[in-house]
PDB file of C-alpha atoms in Angstrom:
ATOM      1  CA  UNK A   7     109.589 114.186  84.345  1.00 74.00           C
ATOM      2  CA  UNK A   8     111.143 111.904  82.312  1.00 73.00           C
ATOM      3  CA  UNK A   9     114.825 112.315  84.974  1.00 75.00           C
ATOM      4  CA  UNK A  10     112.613 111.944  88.019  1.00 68.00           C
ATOM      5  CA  UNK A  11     111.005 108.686  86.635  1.00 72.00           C
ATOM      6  CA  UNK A  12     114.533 107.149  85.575  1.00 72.00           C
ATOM      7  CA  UNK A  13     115.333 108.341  89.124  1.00 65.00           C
ATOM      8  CA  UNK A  14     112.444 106.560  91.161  1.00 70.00           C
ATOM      9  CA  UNK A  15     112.778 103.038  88.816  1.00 72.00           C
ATOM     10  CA  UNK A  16     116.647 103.160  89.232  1.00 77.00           C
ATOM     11  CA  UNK A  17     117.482  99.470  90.465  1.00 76.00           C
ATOM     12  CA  UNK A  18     119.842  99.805  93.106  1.00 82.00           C
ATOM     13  CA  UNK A  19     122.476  96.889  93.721  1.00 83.00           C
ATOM     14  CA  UNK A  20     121.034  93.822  95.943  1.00 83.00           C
ATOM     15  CA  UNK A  21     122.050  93.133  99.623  1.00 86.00           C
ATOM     16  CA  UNK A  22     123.840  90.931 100.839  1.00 87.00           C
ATOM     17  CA  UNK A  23     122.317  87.598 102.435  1.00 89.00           C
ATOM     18  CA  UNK A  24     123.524  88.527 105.690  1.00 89.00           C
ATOM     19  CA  UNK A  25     121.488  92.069 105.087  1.00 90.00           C
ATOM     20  CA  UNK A  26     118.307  90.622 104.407  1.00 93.00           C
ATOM     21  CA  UNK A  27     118.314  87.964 106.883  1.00 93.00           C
ATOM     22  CA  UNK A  28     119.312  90.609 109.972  1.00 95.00           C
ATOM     23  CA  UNK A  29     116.767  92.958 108.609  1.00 96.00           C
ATOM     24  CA  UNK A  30     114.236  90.093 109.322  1.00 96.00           C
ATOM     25  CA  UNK A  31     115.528  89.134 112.980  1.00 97.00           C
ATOM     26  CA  UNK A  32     115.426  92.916 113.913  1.00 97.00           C
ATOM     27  CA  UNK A  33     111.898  93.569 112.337  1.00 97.00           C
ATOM     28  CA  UNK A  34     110.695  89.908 113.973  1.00 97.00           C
ATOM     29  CA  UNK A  35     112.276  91.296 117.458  1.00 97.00           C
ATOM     30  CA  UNK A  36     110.343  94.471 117.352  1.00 97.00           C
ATOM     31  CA  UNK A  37     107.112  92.778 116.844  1.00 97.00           C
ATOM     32  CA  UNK A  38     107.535  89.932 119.443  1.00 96.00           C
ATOM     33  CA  UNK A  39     109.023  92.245 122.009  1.00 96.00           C
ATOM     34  CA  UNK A  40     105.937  93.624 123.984  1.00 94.00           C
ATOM     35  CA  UNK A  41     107.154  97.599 124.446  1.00 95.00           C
ATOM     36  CA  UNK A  42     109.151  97.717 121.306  1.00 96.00           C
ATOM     37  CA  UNK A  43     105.846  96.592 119.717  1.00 96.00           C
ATOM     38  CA  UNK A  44     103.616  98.819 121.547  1.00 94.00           C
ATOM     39  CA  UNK A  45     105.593 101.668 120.268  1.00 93.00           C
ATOM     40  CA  UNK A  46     105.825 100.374 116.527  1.00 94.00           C
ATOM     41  CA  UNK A  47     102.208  98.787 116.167  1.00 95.00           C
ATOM     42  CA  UNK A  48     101.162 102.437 115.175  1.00 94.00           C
ATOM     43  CA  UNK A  49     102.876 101.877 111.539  1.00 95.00           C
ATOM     44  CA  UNK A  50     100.659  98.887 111.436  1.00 97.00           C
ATOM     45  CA  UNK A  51      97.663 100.570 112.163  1.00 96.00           C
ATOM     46  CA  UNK A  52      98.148 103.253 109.143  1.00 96.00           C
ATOM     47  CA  UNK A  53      98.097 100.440 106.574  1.00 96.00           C
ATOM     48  CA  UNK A  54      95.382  98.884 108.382  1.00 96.00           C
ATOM     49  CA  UNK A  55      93.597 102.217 108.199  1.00 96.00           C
ATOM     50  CA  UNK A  56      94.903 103.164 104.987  1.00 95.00           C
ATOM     51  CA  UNK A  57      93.836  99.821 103.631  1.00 95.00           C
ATOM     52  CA  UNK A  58      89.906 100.150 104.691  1.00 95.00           C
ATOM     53  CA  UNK A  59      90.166 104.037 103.033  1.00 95.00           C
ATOM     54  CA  UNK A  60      91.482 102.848  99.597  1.00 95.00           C
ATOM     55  CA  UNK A  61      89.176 100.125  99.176  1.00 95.00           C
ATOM     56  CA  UNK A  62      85.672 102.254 100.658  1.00 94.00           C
ATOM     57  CA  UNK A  63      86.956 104.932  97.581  1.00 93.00           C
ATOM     58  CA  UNK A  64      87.463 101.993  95.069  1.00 93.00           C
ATOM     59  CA  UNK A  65      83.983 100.598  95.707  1.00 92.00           C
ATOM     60  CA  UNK A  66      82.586 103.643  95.809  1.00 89.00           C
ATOM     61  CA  UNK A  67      81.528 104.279  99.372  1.00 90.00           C
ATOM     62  CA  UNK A  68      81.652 108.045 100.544  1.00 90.00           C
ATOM     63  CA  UNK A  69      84.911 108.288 102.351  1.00 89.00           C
ATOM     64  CA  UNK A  70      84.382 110.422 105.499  1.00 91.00           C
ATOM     65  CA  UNK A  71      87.805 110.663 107.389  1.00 92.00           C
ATOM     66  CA  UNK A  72      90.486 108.039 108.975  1.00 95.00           C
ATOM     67  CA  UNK A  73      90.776 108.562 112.956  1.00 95.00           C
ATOM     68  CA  UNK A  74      94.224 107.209 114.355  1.00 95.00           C
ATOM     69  CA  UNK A  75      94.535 106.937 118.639  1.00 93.00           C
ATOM     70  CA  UNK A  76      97.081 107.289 121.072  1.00 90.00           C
ATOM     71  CA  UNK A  77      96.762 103.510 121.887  1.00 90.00           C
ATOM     72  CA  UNK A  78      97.427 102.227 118.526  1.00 90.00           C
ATOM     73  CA  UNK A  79      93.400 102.287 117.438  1.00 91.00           C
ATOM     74  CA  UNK A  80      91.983 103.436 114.691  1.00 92.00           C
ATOM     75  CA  UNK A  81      88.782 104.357 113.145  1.00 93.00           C
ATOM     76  CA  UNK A  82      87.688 104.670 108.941  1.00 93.00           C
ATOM     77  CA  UNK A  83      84.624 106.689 108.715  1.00 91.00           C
ATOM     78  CA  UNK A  84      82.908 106.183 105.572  1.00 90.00           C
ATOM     79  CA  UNK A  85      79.103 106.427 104.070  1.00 89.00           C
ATOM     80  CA  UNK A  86      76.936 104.081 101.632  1.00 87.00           C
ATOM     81  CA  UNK A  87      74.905 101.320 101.797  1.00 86.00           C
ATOM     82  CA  UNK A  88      75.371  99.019 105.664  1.00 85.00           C
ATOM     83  CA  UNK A  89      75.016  95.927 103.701  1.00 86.00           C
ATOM     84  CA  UNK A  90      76.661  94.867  99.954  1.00 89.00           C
ATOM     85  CA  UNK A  91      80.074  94.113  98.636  1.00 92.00           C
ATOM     86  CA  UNK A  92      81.041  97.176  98.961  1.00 91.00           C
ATOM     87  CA  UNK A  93      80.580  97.112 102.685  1.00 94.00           C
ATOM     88  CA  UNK A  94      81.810  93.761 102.492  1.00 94.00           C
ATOM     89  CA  UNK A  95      85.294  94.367 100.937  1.00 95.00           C
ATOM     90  CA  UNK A  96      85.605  97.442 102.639  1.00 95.00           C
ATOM     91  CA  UNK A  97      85.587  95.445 106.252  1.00 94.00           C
ATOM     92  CA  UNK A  98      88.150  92.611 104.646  1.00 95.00           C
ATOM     93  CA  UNK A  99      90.812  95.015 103.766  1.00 95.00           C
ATOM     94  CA  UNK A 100      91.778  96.136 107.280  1.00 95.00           C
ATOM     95  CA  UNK A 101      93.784  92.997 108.411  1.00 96.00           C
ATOM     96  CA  UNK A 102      94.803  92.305 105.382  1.00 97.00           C
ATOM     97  CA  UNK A 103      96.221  95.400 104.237  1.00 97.00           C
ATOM     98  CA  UNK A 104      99.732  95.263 106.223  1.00 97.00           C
ATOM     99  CA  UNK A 105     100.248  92.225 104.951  1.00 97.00           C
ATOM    100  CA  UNK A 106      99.785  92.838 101.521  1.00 97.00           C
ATOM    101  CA  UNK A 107     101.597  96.542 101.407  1.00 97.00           C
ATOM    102  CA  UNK A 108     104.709  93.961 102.793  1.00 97.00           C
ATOM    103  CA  UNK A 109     104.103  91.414  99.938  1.00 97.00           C
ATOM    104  CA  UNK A 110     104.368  93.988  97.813  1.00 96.00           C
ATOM    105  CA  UNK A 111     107.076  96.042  99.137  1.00 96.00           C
ATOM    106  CA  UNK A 112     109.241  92.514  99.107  1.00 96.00           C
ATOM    107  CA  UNK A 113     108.760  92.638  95.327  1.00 95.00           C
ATOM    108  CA  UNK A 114     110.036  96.223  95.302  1.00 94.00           C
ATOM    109  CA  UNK A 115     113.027  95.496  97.122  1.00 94.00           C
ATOM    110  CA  UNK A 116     114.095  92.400  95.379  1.00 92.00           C
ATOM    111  CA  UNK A 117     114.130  94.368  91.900  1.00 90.00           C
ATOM    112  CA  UNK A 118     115.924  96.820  94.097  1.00 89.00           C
ATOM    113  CA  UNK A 119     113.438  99.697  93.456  1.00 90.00           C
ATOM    114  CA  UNK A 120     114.361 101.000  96.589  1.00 90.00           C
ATOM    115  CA  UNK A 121     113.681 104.693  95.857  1.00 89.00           C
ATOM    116  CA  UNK A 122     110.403 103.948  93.747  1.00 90.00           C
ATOM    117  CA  UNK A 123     109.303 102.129  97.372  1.00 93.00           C
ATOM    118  CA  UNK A 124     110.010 104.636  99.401  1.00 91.00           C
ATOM    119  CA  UNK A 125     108.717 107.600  97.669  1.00 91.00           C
ATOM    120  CA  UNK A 126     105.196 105.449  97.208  1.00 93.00           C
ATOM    121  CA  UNK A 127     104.891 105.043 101.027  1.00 94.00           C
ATOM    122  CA  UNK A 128     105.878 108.935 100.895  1.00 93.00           C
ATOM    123  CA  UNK A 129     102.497 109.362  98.788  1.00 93.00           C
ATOM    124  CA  UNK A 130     100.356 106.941 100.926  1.00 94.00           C
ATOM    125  CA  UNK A 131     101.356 108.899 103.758  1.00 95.00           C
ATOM    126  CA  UNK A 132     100.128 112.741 102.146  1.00 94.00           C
ATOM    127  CA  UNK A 133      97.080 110.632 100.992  1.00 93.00           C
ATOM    128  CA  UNK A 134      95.938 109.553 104.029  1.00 94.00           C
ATOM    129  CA  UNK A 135      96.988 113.438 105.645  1.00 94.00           C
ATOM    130  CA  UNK A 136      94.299 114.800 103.684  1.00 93.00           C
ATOM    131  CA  UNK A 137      91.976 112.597 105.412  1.00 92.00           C
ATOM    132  CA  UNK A 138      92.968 112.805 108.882  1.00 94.00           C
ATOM    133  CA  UNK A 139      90.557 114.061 111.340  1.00 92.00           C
ATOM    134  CA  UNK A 140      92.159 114.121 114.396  1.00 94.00           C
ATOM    135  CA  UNK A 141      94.971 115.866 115.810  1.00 95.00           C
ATOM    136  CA  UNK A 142      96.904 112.990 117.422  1.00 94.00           C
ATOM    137  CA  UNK A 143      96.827 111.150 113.189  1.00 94.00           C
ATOM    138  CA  UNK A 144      97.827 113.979 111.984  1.00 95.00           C
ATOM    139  CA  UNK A 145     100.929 114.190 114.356  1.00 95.00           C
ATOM    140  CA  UNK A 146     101.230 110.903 113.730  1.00 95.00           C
ATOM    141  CA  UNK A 147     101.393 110.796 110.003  1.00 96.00           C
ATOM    142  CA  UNK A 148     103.413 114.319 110.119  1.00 96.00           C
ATOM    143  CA  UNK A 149     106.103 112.771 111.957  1.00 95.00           C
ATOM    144  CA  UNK A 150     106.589 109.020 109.895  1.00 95.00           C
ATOM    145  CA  UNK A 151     106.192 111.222 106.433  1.00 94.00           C
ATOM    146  CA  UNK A 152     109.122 113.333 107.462  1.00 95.00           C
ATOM    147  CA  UNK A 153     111.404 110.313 108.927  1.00 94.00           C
ATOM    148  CA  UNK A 154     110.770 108.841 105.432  1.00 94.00           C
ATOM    149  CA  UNK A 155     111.368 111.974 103.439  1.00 93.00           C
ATOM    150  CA  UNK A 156     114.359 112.640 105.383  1.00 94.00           C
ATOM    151  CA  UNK A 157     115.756 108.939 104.149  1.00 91.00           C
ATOM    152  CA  UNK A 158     114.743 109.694 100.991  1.00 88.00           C
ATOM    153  CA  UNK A 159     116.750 113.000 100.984  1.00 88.00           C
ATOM    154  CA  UNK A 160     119.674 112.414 103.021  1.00 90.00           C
ATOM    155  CA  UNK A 161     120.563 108.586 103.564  1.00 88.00           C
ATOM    156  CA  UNK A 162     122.884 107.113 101.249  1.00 90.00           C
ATOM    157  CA  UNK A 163     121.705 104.075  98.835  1.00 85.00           C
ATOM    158  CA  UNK A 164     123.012 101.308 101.586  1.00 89.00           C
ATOM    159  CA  UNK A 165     121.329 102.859 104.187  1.00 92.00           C
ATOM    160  CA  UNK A 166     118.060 103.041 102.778  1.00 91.00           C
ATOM    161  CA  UNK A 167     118.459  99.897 101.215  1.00 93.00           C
ATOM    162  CA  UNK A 168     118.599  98.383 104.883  1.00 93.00           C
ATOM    163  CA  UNK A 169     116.062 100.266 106.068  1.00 94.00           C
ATOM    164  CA  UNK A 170     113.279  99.601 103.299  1.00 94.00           C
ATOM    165  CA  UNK A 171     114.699  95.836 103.852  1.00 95.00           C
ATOM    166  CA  UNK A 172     113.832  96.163 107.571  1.00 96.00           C
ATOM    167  CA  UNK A 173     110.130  97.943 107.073  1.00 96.00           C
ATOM    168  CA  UNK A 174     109.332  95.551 104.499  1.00 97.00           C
ATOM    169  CA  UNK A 175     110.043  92.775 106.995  1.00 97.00           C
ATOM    170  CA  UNK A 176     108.411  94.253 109.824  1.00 98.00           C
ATOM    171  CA  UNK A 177     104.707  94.862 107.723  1.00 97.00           C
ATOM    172  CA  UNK A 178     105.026  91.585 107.337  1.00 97.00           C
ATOM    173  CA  UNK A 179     105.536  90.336 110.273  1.00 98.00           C
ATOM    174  CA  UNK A 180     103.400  93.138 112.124  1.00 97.00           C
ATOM    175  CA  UNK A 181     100.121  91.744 109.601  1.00 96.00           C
ATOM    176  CA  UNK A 182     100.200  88.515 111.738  1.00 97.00           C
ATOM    177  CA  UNK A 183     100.258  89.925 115.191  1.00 96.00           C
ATOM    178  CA  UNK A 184      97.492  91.875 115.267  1.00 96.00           C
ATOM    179  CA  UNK A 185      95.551  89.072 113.733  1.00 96.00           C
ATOM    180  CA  UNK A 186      96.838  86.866 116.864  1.00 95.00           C
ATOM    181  CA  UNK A 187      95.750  89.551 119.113  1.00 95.00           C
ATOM    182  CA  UNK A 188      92.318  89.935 117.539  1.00 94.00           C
ATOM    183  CA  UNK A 189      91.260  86.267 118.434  1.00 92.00           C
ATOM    184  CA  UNK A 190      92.291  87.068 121.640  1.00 92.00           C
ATOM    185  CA  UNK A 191      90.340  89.545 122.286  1.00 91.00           C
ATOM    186  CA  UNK A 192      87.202  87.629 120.642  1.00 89.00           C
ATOM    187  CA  UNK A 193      87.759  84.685 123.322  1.00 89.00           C
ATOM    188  CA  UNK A 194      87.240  86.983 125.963  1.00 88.00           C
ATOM    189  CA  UNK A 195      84.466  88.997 124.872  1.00 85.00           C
ATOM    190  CA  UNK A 196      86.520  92.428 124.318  1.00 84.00           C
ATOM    191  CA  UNK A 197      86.430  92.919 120.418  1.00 81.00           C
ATOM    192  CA  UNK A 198      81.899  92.526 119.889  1.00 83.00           C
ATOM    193  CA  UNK A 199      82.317  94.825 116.876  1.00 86.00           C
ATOM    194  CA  UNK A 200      85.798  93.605 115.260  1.00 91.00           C
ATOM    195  CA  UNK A 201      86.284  93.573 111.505  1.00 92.00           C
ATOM    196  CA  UNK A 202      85.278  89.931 111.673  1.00 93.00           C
ATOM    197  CA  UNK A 203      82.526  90.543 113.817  1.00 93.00           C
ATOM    198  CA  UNK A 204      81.401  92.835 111.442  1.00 93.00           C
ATOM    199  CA  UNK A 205      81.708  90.144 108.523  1.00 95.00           C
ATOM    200  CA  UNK A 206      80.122  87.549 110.449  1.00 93.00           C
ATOM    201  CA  UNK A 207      77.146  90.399 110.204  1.00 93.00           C
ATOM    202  CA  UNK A 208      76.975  90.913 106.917  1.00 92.00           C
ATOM    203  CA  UNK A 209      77.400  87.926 105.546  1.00 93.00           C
ATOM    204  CA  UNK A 210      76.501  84.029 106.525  1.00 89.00           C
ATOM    205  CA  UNK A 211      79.411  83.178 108.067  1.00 93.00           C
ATOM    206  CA  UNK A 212      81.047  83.328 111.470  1.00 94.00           C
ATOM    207  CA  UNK A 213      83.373  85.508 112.662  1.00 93.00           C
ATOM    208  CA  UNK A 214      86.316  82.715 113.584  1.00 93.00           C
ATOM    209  CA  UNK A 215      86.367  81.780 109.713  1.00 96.00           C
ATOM    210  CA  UNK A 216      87.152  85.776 108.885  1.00 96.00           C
ATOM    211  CA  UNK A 217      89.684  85.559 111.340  1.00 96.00           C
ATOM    212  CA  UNK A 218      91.283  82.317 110.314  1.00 97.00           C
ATOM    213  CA  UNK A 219      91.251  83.922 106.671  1.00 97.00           C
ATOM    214  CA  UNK A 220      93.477  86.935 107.833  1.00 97.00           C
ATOM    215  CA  UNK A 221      95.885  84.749 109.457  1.00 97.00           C
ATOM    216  CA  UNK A 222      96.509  82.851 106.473  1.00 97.00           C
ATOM    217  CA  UNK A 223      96.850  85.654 103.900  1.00 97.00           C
ATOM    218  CA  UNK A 224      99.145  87.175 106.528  1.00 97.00           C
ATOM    219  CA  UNK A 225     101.282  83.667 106.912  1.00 97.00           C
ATOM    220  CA  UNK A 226     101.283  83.568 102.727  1.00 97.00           C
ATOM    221  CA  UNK A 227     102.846  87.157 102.438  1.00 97.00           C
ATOM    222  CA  UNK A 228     105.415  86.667 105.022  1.00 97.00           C
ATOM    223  CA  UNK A 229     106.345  83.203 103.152  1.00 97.00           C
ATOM    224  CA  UNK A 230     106.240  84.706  99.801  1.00 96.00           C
ATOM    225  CA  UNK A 231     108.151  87.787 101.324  1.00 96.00           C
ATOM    226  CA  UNK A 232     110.866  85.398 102.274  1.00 95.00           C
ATOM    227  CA  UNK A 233     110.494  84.307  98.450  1.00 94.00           C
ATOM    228  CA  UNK A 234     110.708  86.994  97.030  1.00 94.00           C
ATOM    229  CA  UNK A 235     113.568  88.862  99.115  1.00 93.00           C
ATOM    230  CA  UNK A 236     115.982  85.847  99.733  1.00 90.00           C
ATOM    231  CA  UNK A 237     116.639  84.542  96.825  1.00 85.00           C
ATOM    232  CA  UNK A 238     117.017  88.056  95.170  1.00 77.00           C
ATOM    233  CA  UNK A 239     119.956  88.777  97.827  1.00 73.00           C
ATOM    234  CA  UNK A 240     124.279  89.025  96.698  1.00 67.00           C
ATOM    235  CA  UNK A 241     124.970  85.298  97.533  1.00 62.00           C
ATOM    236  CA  UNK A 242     128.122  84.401  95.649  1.00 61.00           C
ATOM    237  CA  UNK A 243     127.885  80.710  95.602  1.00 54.00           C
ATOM    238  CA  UNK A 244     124.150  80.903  94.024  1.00 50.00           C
TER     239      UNK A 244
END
């Protein structure tokens, strides 16, 4: 135990500036690219989902199973009280959740605890299996846990270095989008019983404040991402 922890806190060696700062153009041209995005958003919607299940357990709500669709939708079934701060919290942590799994993956990567990030998402991954009711999330799940055990396994340090660099990027730049795309939906009447509808429900205020709240948590994270991962890159005249 005490080998695999050394292992998984190892600090690898930091990118280059050039690394970091192509890892953010590719991961910012997958989410504003329409069918590159409609392929990816997927990812986004496992922390979103992931993000509703961790916080119904942690205020005690009777988790009942995670649904993830073929069109990049996604369901959290859970059990308790309709009203409360449970309820309450439980609603909040959708949007916010990709956001905040980047923020804290930027942190990760610039101490370069590459492998400590990557076998984490590897857990969050088998967490959320267990509670996958559907066949199409479990495919789903099955198929991003074994791309990311296979990096974990196979890819050399550089490589996954990149790739953690890119992913990191890309939750934080995929937690504003679908925020963006919410209020969208909410101008035209197609979202009645959206995460900030549903806040606007529970609580006293209106569904466009929720909404403006996501967006900026989402615009802090990528700005402290930046922070956080920029400054931590190989620049030799720093």
């Amino acid at each position: 135990m005490d080998k695999l922890w050394a292992h998984l806190v190892e600090a690898q060696s930091p990118p280059a500036l050039w690394v970091v700062a192509l890892s953010a153009l590719a991961a910012f041209a997958i989410v504003a690219y329409r069918p590159s995005w409609h392929l990816s958003r997927g990812l986004v919607t496992i922390a979103h989902e992931g993000g509703h299940a961790l916080v119904a357990l942690l205020s005690r709500r009777q988790l009942q199973g995670i649904r993830l669709h073929s069109d990049t939708s996604g369901v959290t079934l859970t059990r308790g009280r309709p009203t409360g701060p449970g309820m309450i919290f439980t609603a909040l942590a959708g949007y916010l959740a990709p956001s905040l799994l980047g923020l804290a993956g930027a942190w990760l990567t610039a101490e370069g605890r590459v492998t400590l990030l990557v076998w984490t998402v590897l857990g969050f991954l088998v967490c959320m299996l267990l509670l996958i009711r559907n066949l199409y999330g479990a495919l789903i799940l099955l198929v991003t846990g074994g791309a990311v055990f296979a990096l974990s396994m196979y890819a050399p340090g550089d490589i996954q270095m990149i790739v953690a660099h890119i992913a990191v990027w890309f939750l934080l730049f995929g937690g504003v989008r679908p925020i963006l795309e919410l209020q969208h939906k909410r101008r035209r009447g197609h979202a009645p019983d959206s995460d900030a509808d549903q806040l606007a429900r529970l609580t006293f205020l209106p569904g466009g404040f929720y909404v403006l709240f996501f967006l900026l948590v989402a615009g802090a994270s990528v700005a402290g991402g930046a922070w956080l991962m920029i400054p931590a890159a190989d620049v030799p005249w720093w």
